[in-house]
């Protein structure tokens, strides 16, 4: 089976980008109109259109033009939201400009209020998903984090949750507002508060993409359990073993291993 030459593949990509750019500039068009603007045959442009439709970047609609009278409706191609998303956007710049104005006018508390308002919709949607999981299988905050991770992934955060010996960790591998949060940490603070309310306990942010870390990591305290890390069988050097039963029971519910502690 012959494979397309790299140069041919690159040429196809450039032609399809030109098709998208023409639709962005001139609005919905037919295959014949696009072929005329591109200087290629309608059959050739149709191949590119079929590929763009299959990729979800375009959609074909039947429209009736006034000058066509009673003839057949024209088949015009429109950019989809996914197709528009391939073009450069200045959303981060707009958000930064707006938040800088809010900060200058109302101070940090005003920025925090905007962040909380922006996350209110996310919290409502995720809360419904988490509550359904809790109703089906009541458990600890660490268990609720699994449902929250799925809800956050649906929102574009690419989240995962895992159990560790001191509770659990919620990891977000993508942050849609990382560039804005780098300047306004109130966004991260508001998001952390939302996570805490959704899992039903106080949580602690250990790392954020906005601050240069590879993953946003949130520690969720919980009972000792075996997960992807386990507690050591003997005390860490410098720690003294509990001398009586009462202190032994206390130690079983509060981790004393410095490697399991999270920074304050």
XYZ file of N, CA and C in Angstrom:
792
model
N 0.851 -1.194 0.000
C 0.000 0.000 0.000
C 0.888 1.247 0.000
N 0.670 2.121 -0.973
C 1.482 3.325 -1.091
C 1.033 4.364 -0.075
N 1.993 5.015 0.514
C 1.706 6.079 1.477
C 1.956 7.426 0.827
N 1.161 8.460 1.185
C 1.371 9.774 0.584
C 2.735 10.340 0.958
N 3.363 11.035 0.001
C 4.643 11.668 0.261
C 4.479 12.746 1.324
N 5.493 12.951 2.187
C 5.406 14.008 3.201
C 5.087 15.358 2.598
N 5.660 15.672 1.413
C 5.408 16.961 0.785
C 3.950 17.084 0.366
N 3.366 15.957 -0.120
C 1.961 15.982 -0.514
C 1.062 16.186 0.700
N 1.401 15.530 1.803
C 0.624 15.698 3.029
C 0.681 17.135 3.516
N 1.863 17.741 3.465
C 2.013 19.135 3.877
C 1.203 20.054 2.971
N 1.231 19.771 1.653
C 0.456 20.585 0.711
C -1.035 20.487 1.016
N -1.509 19.272 1.323
C -2.920 19.088 1.668
C -3.271 19.908 2.908
N -2.391 19.875 3.914
C -2.652 20.630 5.130
C -2.741 22.116 4.870
N -1.848 22.629 4.011
C -1.882 24.056 3.694
C -3.147 24.424 2.927
N -3.557 23.551 2.000
C -4.777 23.829 1.241
C -5.993 23.848 2.165
N -6.055 22.910 3.101
C -7.191 22.868 4.013
C -7.193 24.070 4.947
N -6.015 24.537 5.326
C -5.958 25.764 6.120
C -6.462 26.949 5.313
N -6.145 26.970 4.011
C -6.633 28.056 3.151
C -8.152 27.991 3.009
N -8.696 26.765 2.907
C -10.154 26.612 2.843
C -10.795 27.183 4.096
N -10.260 26.832 5.256
C -10.804 27.339 6.516
C -10.684 28.858 6.587
N -9.544 29.389 6.142
C -9.349 30.839 6.188
C -10.337 31.561 5.276
N -10.637 30.991 4.096
C -11.605 31.595 3.190
C -13.012 31.601 3.804
N -13.357 30.522 4.483
C -14.670 30.465 5.120
C -14.747 31.446 6.285
N -13.629 31.632 6.981
C -13.606 32.604 8.064
C -13.752 34.022 7.512
N -13.091 34.291 6.393
C -13.073 35.646 5.839
C -14.343 35.994 5.082
N -14.848 35.020 4.305
C -15.971 35.317 3.416
C -17.289 34.674 3.837
N -17.291 33.863 4.883
C -18.513 33.214 5.308
C -18.765 31.919 4.555
N -19.908 31.280 4.791
C -20.222 29.990 4.154
C -20.160 30.083 2.629
N -19.610 29.043 2.000
C -19.455 29.016 0.544
C -19.698 27.609 0.022
N -19.974 27.535 -1.270
C -20.136 26.246 -1.930
C -18.764 25.731 -2.359
N -18.716 24.467 -2.761
C -17.467 23.889 -3.242
C -16.994 24.616 -4.493
N -17.928 25.001 -5.370
C -17.554 25.700 -6.603
C -16.956 27.064 -6.293
N -17.542 27.784 -5.344
C -17.024 29.100 -4.974
C -15.618 28.985 -4.386
N -15.426 27.988 -3.539
C -14.107 27.793 -2.939
C -13.075 27.395 -4.004
N -13.490 26.548 -4.950
C -12.573 26.115 -6.007
C -12.125 27.309 -6.838
N -13.049 28.217 -7.120
C -12.707 29.405 -7.898
C -11.701 30.274 -7.158
N -11.906 30.467 -5.862
C -10.991 31.304 -5.074
C -9.619 30.648 -4.932
N -9.595 29.319 -4.865
C -8.336 28.609 -4.678
C -7.618 28.328 -5.987
N -8.352 28.391 -7.105
C -7.746 28.102 -8.396
C -7.531 26.620 -8.634
N -8.380 25.782 -8.045
C -8.302 24.340 -8.267
C -9.678 23.847 -8.701
N -9.771 22.592 -9.094
C -11.043 22.055 -9.587
C -12.016 21.796 -8.438
N -13.333 21.835 -8.720
C -14.318 21.497 -7.684
C -14.105 20.101 -7.111
N -13.678 19.142 -7.951
C -13.440 17.783 -7.458
C -12.296 17.775 -6.448
N -11.250 18.567 -6.722
C -10.109 18.618 -5.803
C -10.497 19.270 -4.489
N -11.249 20.359 -4.570
C -11.632 21.034 -3.327
C -12.608 20.169 -2.530
N -13.418 19.382 -3.232
C -14.363 18.504 -2.532
C -13.611 17.494 -1.663
N -12.468 17.005 -2.132
C -11.677 16.063 -1.331
C -11.219 16.716 -0.022
N -10.798 17.954 -0.108
C -10.365 18.660 1.102
C -11.554 18.950 2.016
N -12.683 19.295 1.428
C -13.878 19.569 2.222
C -14.339 18.324 2.971
N -14.297 17.180 2.283
C -14.696 15.925 2.934
C -13.796 15.634 4.135
N -12.499 15.892 3.982
C -11.567 15.657 5.084
C -11.852 16.596 6.248
N -12.126 17.858 5.975
C -12.405 18.831 7.030
C -13.726 18.526 7.736
N -14.710 18.057 6.979
C -15.985 17.656 7.591
C -15.766 16.455 8.504
N -14.989 15.475 8.038
C -14.712 14.281 8.846
C -13.964 14.637 10.124
N -13.131 15.675 10.069
C -12.377 16.109 11.252
C -13.197 16.977 12.187
N -14.426 17.311 11.773
C -15.285 18.130 12.634
C -15.033 19.618 12.521
N -14.202 20.041 11.548
C -13.886 21.465 11.418
C -14.888 22.211 10.554
N -15.597 21.473 9.692
C -16.622 22.078 8.837
C -17.903 21.259 8.926
N -19.002 21.903 8.553
C -20.256 21.173 8.377
C -20.943 21.694 7.122
N -21.678 20.819 6.464
C -22.359 21.156 5.214
C -23.836 21.376 5.491
N -24.365 22.476 4.978
C -25.784 22.800 5.177
C -26.418 23.150 3.835
N -27.699 22.828 3.727
C -28.465 23.204 2.540
C -29.059 24.584 2.769
N -28.805 25.500 1.838
C -29.350 26.854 1.943
C -29.964 27.242 0.604
N -31.025 28.035 0.653
C -31.700 28.474 -0.578
C -31.393 29.950 -0.808
N -30.747 30.242 -1.937
C -30.418 31.621 -2.278
C -31.579 32.265 -3.022
N -31.766 33.554 -2.791
C -32.871 34.271 -3.436
C -32.708 34.272 -4.956
N -31.459 34.414 -5.440
C -31.251 34.517 -6.891
C -31.401 33.170 -7.589
N -31.472 32.083 -6.811
C -31.634 30.765 -7.426
C -33.085 30.456 -7.760
N -33.989 31.251 -7.255
C -35.409 31.013 -7.513
C -35.874 29.700 -6.925
N -36.521 28.873 -7.722
C -37.073 27.613 -7.238
C -36.132 26.431 -7.462
N -34.886 26.686 -7.787
C -33.949 25.596 -8.035
C -33.569 24.867 -6.758
N -32.693 23.892 -6.937
C -32.255 23.114 -5.791
C -31.473 23.982 -4.816
N -31.619 23.731 -3.511
C -30.842 24.519 -2.540
C -29.359 24.266 -2.701
N -28.576 25.289 -2.383
C -27.121 25.176 -2.498
C -26.550 24.474 -1.270
N -25.486 23.722 -1.493
C -24.788 23.076 -0.382
C -23.601 23.957 0.000
N -23.718 24.600 1.136
C -22.671 25.504 1.593
C -21.955 24.919 2.805
N -20.698 25.249 2.888
C -19.868 24.755 3.984
C -19.648 25.864 5.007
N -19.806 25.497 6.286
C -19.688 26.431 7.400
C -18.593 25.947 8.342
N -17.885 26.891 8.948
C -16.948 26.540 10.008
C -17.712 26.127 11.256
N -17.271 25.068 11.914
C -17.821 24.679 13.213
C -17.037 25.389 14.321
N -17.485 25.215 15.549
C -16.741 25.782 16.683
C -15.323 25.214 16.726
N -15.211 23.905 16.435
C -13.880 23.281 16.421
C -13.017 23.881 15.324
N -13.632 24.197 14.182
C -12.880 24.822 13.102
C -12.416 26.213 13.459
N -13.265 26.974 14.123
C -12.872 28.324 14.555
C -11.783 28.274 15.613
N -11.789 27.220 16.412
C -10.799 27.109 17.493
C -9.375 26.919 16.964
N -9.234 26.551 15.681
C -7.893 26.378 15.131
C -7.227 27.707 14.812
N -8.004 28.798 14.817
C -7.436 30.109 14.552
C -6.941 30.731 15.857
N -5.955 31.618 15.773
C -5.439 32.245 17.001
C -6.520 33.032 17.727
N -6.472 32.990 19.062
C -7.396 33.755 19.883
C -6.600 34.606 20.865
N -7.237 35.638 21.367
C -6.594 36.517 22.346
C -7.365 36.498 23.658
N -7.950 35.315 23.971
C -8.765 35.230 25.188
C -7.947 35.507 26.443
N -6.714 34.956 26.494
C -5.885 35.184 27.671
C -5.588 36.666 27.850
N -5.257 37.341 26.737
C -4.972 38.774 26.819
C -6.198 39.556 27.279
N -7.355 39.169 26.767
C -8.582 39.852 27.170
C -8.856 39.635 28.651
N -8.702 38.380 29.117
C -8.949 38.074 30.526
C -7.964 38.818 31.428
N -6.693 38.873 31.023
C -5.696 39.579 31.825
C -6.003 41.068 31.889
N -6.394 41.649 30.764
C -6.729 43.068 30.751
C -7.906 43.354 31.678
N -8.921 42.487 31.611
C -10.102 42.687 32.448
C -9.767 42.547 33.933
N -8.984 41.521 34.286
C -8.650 41.304 35.694
C -7.705 42.379 36.223
N -6.828 42.886 35.377
C -5.971 43.990 35.820
C -6.799 45.228 36.137
N -7.824 45.453 35.340
C -8.716 46.581 35.613
C -9.486 46.353 36.909
N -9.974 45.122 37.099
C -10.699 44.799 38.340
C -9.785 44.975 39.543
N -8.537 44.502 39.441
C -7.592 44.615 40.549
C -7.287 46.072 40.863
N -7.110 46.893 39.820
C -6.812 48.306 40.043
C -7.995 49.043 40.648
N -9.200 48.618 40.297
C -10.400 49.311 40.777
C -10.859 48.828 42.147
N -10.806 47.495 42.351
C -11.378 46.947 43.583
C -10.418 46.177 44.465
N -9.178 45.980 44.012
C -8.199 45.278 44.828
C -8.313 43.769 44.720
N -7.489 43.036 45.489
C -7.456 41.569 45.421
C -8.798 40.901 45.720
N -9.573 41.480 46.628
C -10.864 40.863 46.966
C -11.811 40.884 45.772
N -11.731 41.928 44.968
C -12.586 42.003 43.787
C -12.183 40.931 42.779
N -10.878 40.696 42.630
C -10.412 39.641 41.730
C -10.880 38.282 42.238
N -10.814 38.094 43.567
C -11.267 36.831 44.155
C -12.754 36.614 43.896
N -13.536 37.667 43.976
C -14.977 37.551 43.710
C -15.232 37.140 42.265
N -14.460 37.704 41.336
C -14.601 37.328 39.929
C -14.236 35.854 39.741
N -13.155 35.420 40.379
C -12.725 34.026 40.266
C -13.795 33.078 40.804
N -14.369 33.425 41.944
C -15.412 32.574 42.535
C -16.637 32.512 41.640
N -16.987 33.644 41.046
C -18.137 33.664 40.149
C -17.871 32.830 38.899
N -16.638 32.911 38.394
C -16.285 32.170 37.195
C -16.343 30.662 37.428
N -16.039 30.230 38.661
C -16.014 28.808 38.990
C -17.356 28.282 39.491
N -18.323 29.171 39.677
C -19.610 28.740 40.233
C -20.303 27.722 39.329
N -20.260 27.954 38.029
C -20.888 27.017 37.102
C -20.208 25.666 37.114
N -18.859 25.673 37.133
C -18.110 24.425 37.206
C -18.453 23.659 38.473
N -18.540 24.363 39.591
C -18.850 23.701 40.856
C -20.238 23.058 40.818
N -21.196 23.765 40.232
C -22.561 23.226 40.163
C -22.606 21.953 39.325
N -21.922 21.971 38.195
C -21.929 20.782 37.328
C -21.185 19.616 37.966
N -20.027 19.893 38.536
C -19.244 18.825 39.163
C -19.941 18.292 40.404
N -20.622 19.169 41.136
C -21.325 18.748 42.346
C -22.383 17.697 42.037
N -23.088 17.882 40.941
C -24.108 16.911 40.544
C -23.489 15.548 40.274
N -22.354 15.530 39.565
C -21.685 14.265 39.248
C -21.164 13.592 40.505
N -20.568 14.381 41.410
C -20.030 13.809 42.641
C -21.151 13.271 43.517
N -22.264 14.003 43.602
C -23.372 13.564 44.436
C -23.965 12.251 43.933
N -24.051 12.093 42.635
C -24.549 10.830 42.075
C -23.639 9.671 42.468
N -22.337 9.902 42.442
C -21.390 8.849 42.824
C -21.500 8.529 44.306
N -21.672 9.558 45.142
C -21.805 9.349 46.587
C -23.086 8.589 46.907
N -24.178 8.946 46.227
C -25.449 8.248 46.461
C -25.343 6.767 46.095
N -24.592 6.489 45.040
C -24.451 5.099 44.590
C -23.508 4.304 45.477
N -22.480 4.981 46.010
C -21.478 4.273 46.808
C -20.839 5.234 47.806
N -21.482 5.462 48.970
C -20.931 6.389 49.960
C -19.524 5.980 50.376
N -18.653 6.977 50.535
C -17.283 6.674 50.918
C -16.580 7.874 51.491
N -15.272 7.770 51.582
C -14.440 8.831 52.128
C -14.198 9.919 51.078
N -13.661 11.081 51.519
C -13.331 12.131 50.547
C -12.450 11.648 49.404
N -11.529 10.724 49.710
C -10.662 10.191 48.668
C -11.483 9.494 47.591
N -12.544 8.808 47.995
C -13.404 8.125 47.031
C -14.191 9.136 46.199
N -14.636 10.213 46.856
C -15.357 11.236 46.114
C -14.453 11.921 45.096
N -13.158 11.952 45.381
C -12.211 12.559 44.452
C -12.185 11.828 43.112
N -12.444 10.516 43.122
C -12.481 9.770 41.867
C -13.593 10.300 40.967
N -14.765 10.522 41.565
C -15.888 11.061 40.794
C -15.594 12.487 40.345
N -14.944 13.266 41.217
C -14.603 14.633 40.857
C -13.607 14.659 39.699
N -12.645 13.753 39.703
C -11.671 13.703 38.618
C -12.361 13.470 37.275
N -13.345 12.581 37.257
C -14.079 12.323 36.017
C -14.845 13.565 35.570
N -15.449 14.275 36.543
C -16.199 15.486 36.216
C -15.268 16.577 35.687
N -14.096 16.727 36.295
C -13.141 17.741 35.841
C -12.581 17.400 34.461
N -12.393 16.121 34.196
C -11.922 15.714 32.880
C -12.931 16.112 31.804
N -14.210 15.958 32.112
C -15.256 16.366 31.172
C -15.232 17.873 30.923
N -14.665 18.625 31.865
C -14.566 20.083 31.723
C -13.252 20.510 31.062
N -12.410 19.535 30.701
C -11.176 19.858 30.007
C -9.931 19.908 30.862
N -10.000 19.418 32.117
C -8.849 19.495 33.019
C -7.961 18.249 32.972
N -8.386 17.199 32.286
C -7.597 15.955 32.205
C -7.150 15.513 33.599
N -8.105 15.277 34.483
C -7.812 15.014 35.896
C -7.800 13.524 36.212
N -6.995 13.170 37.215
C -6.946 11.808 37.744
C -6.889 11.886 39.259
N -7.305 10.819 39.925
C -7.248 10.754 41.386
C -6.636 9.425 41.780
N -5.812 9.450 42.838
C -5.176 8.221 43.299
C -5.109 8.227 44.811
N -5.121 7.031 45.397
C -5.020 6.892 46.850
C -3.564 6.744 47.245
N -3.193 7.382 48.342
C -1.864 7.207 48.931
C -2.061 6.893 50.406
N -0.982 6.610 51.117
C -1.113 6.168 52.501
C -1.678 7.244 53.415
N -1.534 8.525 53.032
C -2.054 9.596 53.873
C -3.361 10.162 53.386
N -4.016 9.527 52.436
C -5.280 10.037 51.910
C -5.342 9.839 50.420
N -5.252 10.932 49.661
C -5.320 10.814 48.210
C -4.781 12.053 47.536
N -4.618 11.973 46.230
C -4.162 13.101 45.444
C -5.047 13.260 44.223
N -5.410 14.501 43.958
C -6.130 14.849 42.740
C -5.145 15.583 41.845
N -4.927 15.050 40.646
C -3.970 15.651 39.716
C -4.711 16.154 38.483
N -4.447 17.414 38.122
C -5.016 18.013 36.920
C -3.867 18.248 35.940
N -3.923 17.554 34.811
C -2.813 17.583 33.857
C -2.942 18.724 32.857
N -4.037 19.461 32.921
C -4.230 20.615 32.047
C -4.965 21.690 32.822
N -4.597 22.950 32.579
C -5.274 24.081 33.217
C -5.694 25.064 32.134
N -6.992 25.240 31.895
C -7.449 26.143 30.835
C -7.109 27.610 31.083
N -6.792 27.978 32.327
C -6.537 29.383 32.645
C -5.134 29.580 33.223
N -4.198 28.717 32.867
C -2.877 28.750 33.490
C -2.177 30.091 33.314
N -2.240 30.669 32.108
C -1.535 31.922 31.862
C -2.118 33.071 32.685
N -3.421 33.057 32.866
C -4.054 34.105 33.658
C -3.784 33.875 35.143
N -3.861 32.621 35.583
C -3.639 32.296 36.992
C -2.202 32.562 37.419
N -1.261 32.564 36.478
C 0.125 32.860 36.821
C 0.264 34.268 37.385
N -0.585 35.176 36.914
C -0.559 36.550 37.419
C -1.569 36.774 38.539
N -2.657 36.004 38.526
C -3.710 36.187 39.525
C -3.941 34.861 40.258
N -3.211 34.597 41.331
C -3.337 33.330 42.062
C -4.710 33.136 42.701
N -5.521 34.185 42.733
C -6.870 34.034 43.281
C -7.659 32.977 42.516
N -7.342 32.776 41.238
C -8.021 31.734 40.470
C -7.706 30.348 41.024
N -6.439 30.112 41.345
C -6.046 28.826 41.922
C -6.645 28.656 43.318
N -6.655 29.742 44.093
C -7.206 29.668 45.451
C -8.696 29.349 45.418
N -9.421 29.982 44.512
C -10.855 29.719 44.407
C -11.107 28.292 43.946
N -10.290 27.798 43.023
C -10.442 26.428 42.537
C -10.166 25.422 43.649
N -9.148 25.696 44.471
C -8.843 24.812 45.596
C -10.010 24.750 46.568
N -10.629 25.900 46.833
C -11.789 25.932 47.732
C -12.942 25.107 47.158
N -13.139 25.181 45.840
C -14.194 24.393 45.188
C -13.918 22.904 45.349
N -12.673 22.500 45.149
C -12.314 21.086 45.299
C -12.604 20.615 46.719
N -12.228 21.436 47.707
C -12.481 21.071 49.100
C -13.959 20.878 49.386
N -14.787 21.783 48.876
C -16.234 21.645 49.113
C -16.788 20.401 48.427
N -16.288 20.093 47.249
C -16.821 18.955 46.497
C -16.419 17.613 47.103
N -15.220 17.527 47.669
C -14.814 16.258 48.288
C -15.204 16.213 49.763
N -15.636 17.338 50.328
C -16.152 17.349 51.692
C -15.109 17.429 52.781
N -13.936 17.995 52.487
C -12.913 18.129 53.513
C -11.929 19.207 53.094
N -11.128 19.674 54.061
C -10.089 20.639 53.742
C -9.016 19.969 52.897
N -8.596 20.630 51.819
C -7.561 20.080 50.945
C -6.391 21.053 50.873
N -5.280 20.572 50.346
C -4.078 21.398 50.277
C -3.456 21.308 48.890
N -3.252 22.456 48.259
C -2.621 22.508 46.944
C -1.115 22.358 47.110
N -0.536 21.381 46.437
C 0.891 21.132 46.520
C 1.649 21.711 45.330
N 1.025 21.779 44.171
C 1.696 22.264 42.967
C 0.647 22.760 41.983
N 1.049 23.727 41.155
C 0.144 24.248 40.129
C 0.900 24.477 38.835
N 0.212 24.261 37.735
C 0.784 24.532 36.418
C 1.082 26.017 36.272
N 0.219 26.853 36.853
C 0.388 28.303 36.752
C 1.699 28.771 37.361
N 2.215 28.029 38.336
C 3.465 28.399 38.998
C 4.668 27.659 38.423
N 4.468 27.001 37.280
C 5.584 26.360 36.612
C 5.712 24.864 36.836
N 4.815 24.272 37.637
C 4.853 22.825 37.843
C 4.194 22.120 36.659
N 4.518 20.867 36.466
C 3.967 20.140 35.337
C 2.509 19.758 35.499
N 2.063 19.626 36.758
C 0.706 19.162 37.066
C 0.181 19.949 38.262
N -1.104 20.243 38.258
C -1.747 20.794 39.447
C -2.068 19.622 40.377
N -1.474 19.622 41.557
C -1.628 18.503 42.487
C -2.268 18.987 43.775
N -3.330 18.310 44.206
C -4.051 18.658 45.421
C -4.069 17.459 46.359
N -3.612 17.670 47.594
C -3.630 16.599 48.592
C -4.981 16.577 49.291
N -5.542 15.371 49.416
C -6.829 15.178 50.077
C -6.596 14.288 51.288
N -6.637 14.846 52.503
C -6.383 14.013 53.682
C -7.457 12.964 53.861
N -7.069 11.835 54.421
C -8.027 10.764 54.643
C -7.410 9.682 55.486
N -8.114 8.605 55.775
C -7.580 7.512 56.588
C -6.441 6.817 55.877
N -5.547 6.219 56.663
C -4.442 5.461 56.083
C -4.988 4.306 55.262
N -4.448 4.136 54.068
C -4.894 3.041 53.208
C -3.751 2.658 52.288
N -3.831 1.460 51.760
C -2.811 1.046 50.806
C -3.211 1.552 49.428
N -2.278 2.228 48.794
C -2.536 2.731 47.459
C -1.287 2.590 46.636
N -0.931 3.663 45.913
C 0.282 3.575 45.118
C 1.519 3.927 45.921
N 1.345 4.229 47.232
C 2.466 4.377 48.152
C 2.044 3.749 49.473
N 2.994 3.253 50.228
C 2.676 2.634 51.507
C 3.522 3.235 52.598
N 3.009 3.184 53.832
C 3.739 3.730 54.972
C 4.872 2.789 55.359
N 5.998 3.308 55.840
C 7.105 2.435 56.264
C 6.724 1.647 57.495
N 7.359 0.488 57.663
C 7.015 -0.373 58.789
C 7.696 0.062 60.077
N 8.740 0.883 59.993
C 9.401 1.339 61.215
C 9.484 2.860 61.196
N 9.631 3.474 62.367
C 9.648 4.938 62.419
C 10.812 5.515 61.645
N 10.610 6.729 61.154
C 11.692 7.456 60.496
C 12.712 7.815 61.564
N 14.014 7.744 61.267
C 15.017 8.115 62.278
C 14.728 9.483 62.866
N 14.849 9.560 64.193
C 14.562 10.819 64.869
C 13.184 10.838 65.484
N 12.307 9.893 65.083
C 10.986 9.797 65.676
C 10.976 8.667 66.688
N 10.251 8.843 67.756
C 10.206 7.834 68.823
C 8.924 7.043 68.714
N 9.037 5.748 68.925
C 7.850 4.890 68.862
C 6.942 5.200 70.034
N 5.635 5.016 69.865
C 4.671 5.282 70.939
C 4.854 4.271 72.049
N 4.962 4.706 73.333
C 5.249 3.778 74.429
C 4.033 3.035 74.943
N 2.829 3.476 74.630
C 1.661 2.793 75.185
C 0.609 2.627 74.108
N -0.461 1.881 74.457
C -1.509 1.536 73.509
C -2.248 2.762 73.011
N -2.515 3.706 73.905
C -3.286 4.890 73.517
C -2.543 5.677 72.455
N -1.225 5.851 72.685
C -0.466 6.607 71.709
C -0.295 5.826 70.413
N -0.257 4.485 70.494
C -0.191 3.658 69.292
C -1.434 3.839 68.451
N -2.623 3.876 69.125
C -3.874 4.085 68.388
C -3.890 5.454 67.755
N -3.376 6.455 68.474
C -3.346 7.797 67.918
C -2.462 7.847 66.688
N -1.332 7.163 66.746
C -0.407 7.177 65.624
C -0.983 6.478 64.413
N -1.928 5.528 64.629
C -2.493 4.795 63.506
C -3.423 5.654 62.681
N -3.894 6.760 63.237
C -4.801 7.621 62.482
C -4.156 8.905 62.035
N -2.944 9.214 62.543
C -2.261 10.442 62.142
C -0.873 10.091 61.636
N -0.605 10.273 60.342
C 0.707 9.897 59.817
C 1.819 10.697 60.483
N 2.925 10.005 60.843
C 4.055 10.686 61.457
C 5.279 10.625 60.570
N 5.152 9.997 59.443
C 6.266 9.881 58.521
C 6.460 11.208 57.803
N 7.632 11.816 57.968
C 7.876 13.103 57.337
C 7.688 13.029 55.826
N 7.959 11.852 55.236
C 7.803 11.742 53.797
C 6.348 11.709 53.381
N 5.443 11.498 54.324
C 4.029 11.489 53.985
C 3.357 12.801 54.330
N 4.072 13.663 55.104
C 3.473 14.944 55.437
C 3.423 15.839 54.210
N 2.438 16.706 54.192
C 2.397 17.722 53.150
C 2.739 19.045 53.804
N 3.452 19.898 53.092
C 3.858 21.173 53.705
C 2.682 22.043 54.047
N 2.825 22.799 55.148
C 1.745 23.673 55.568
C 1.585 24.820 54.585
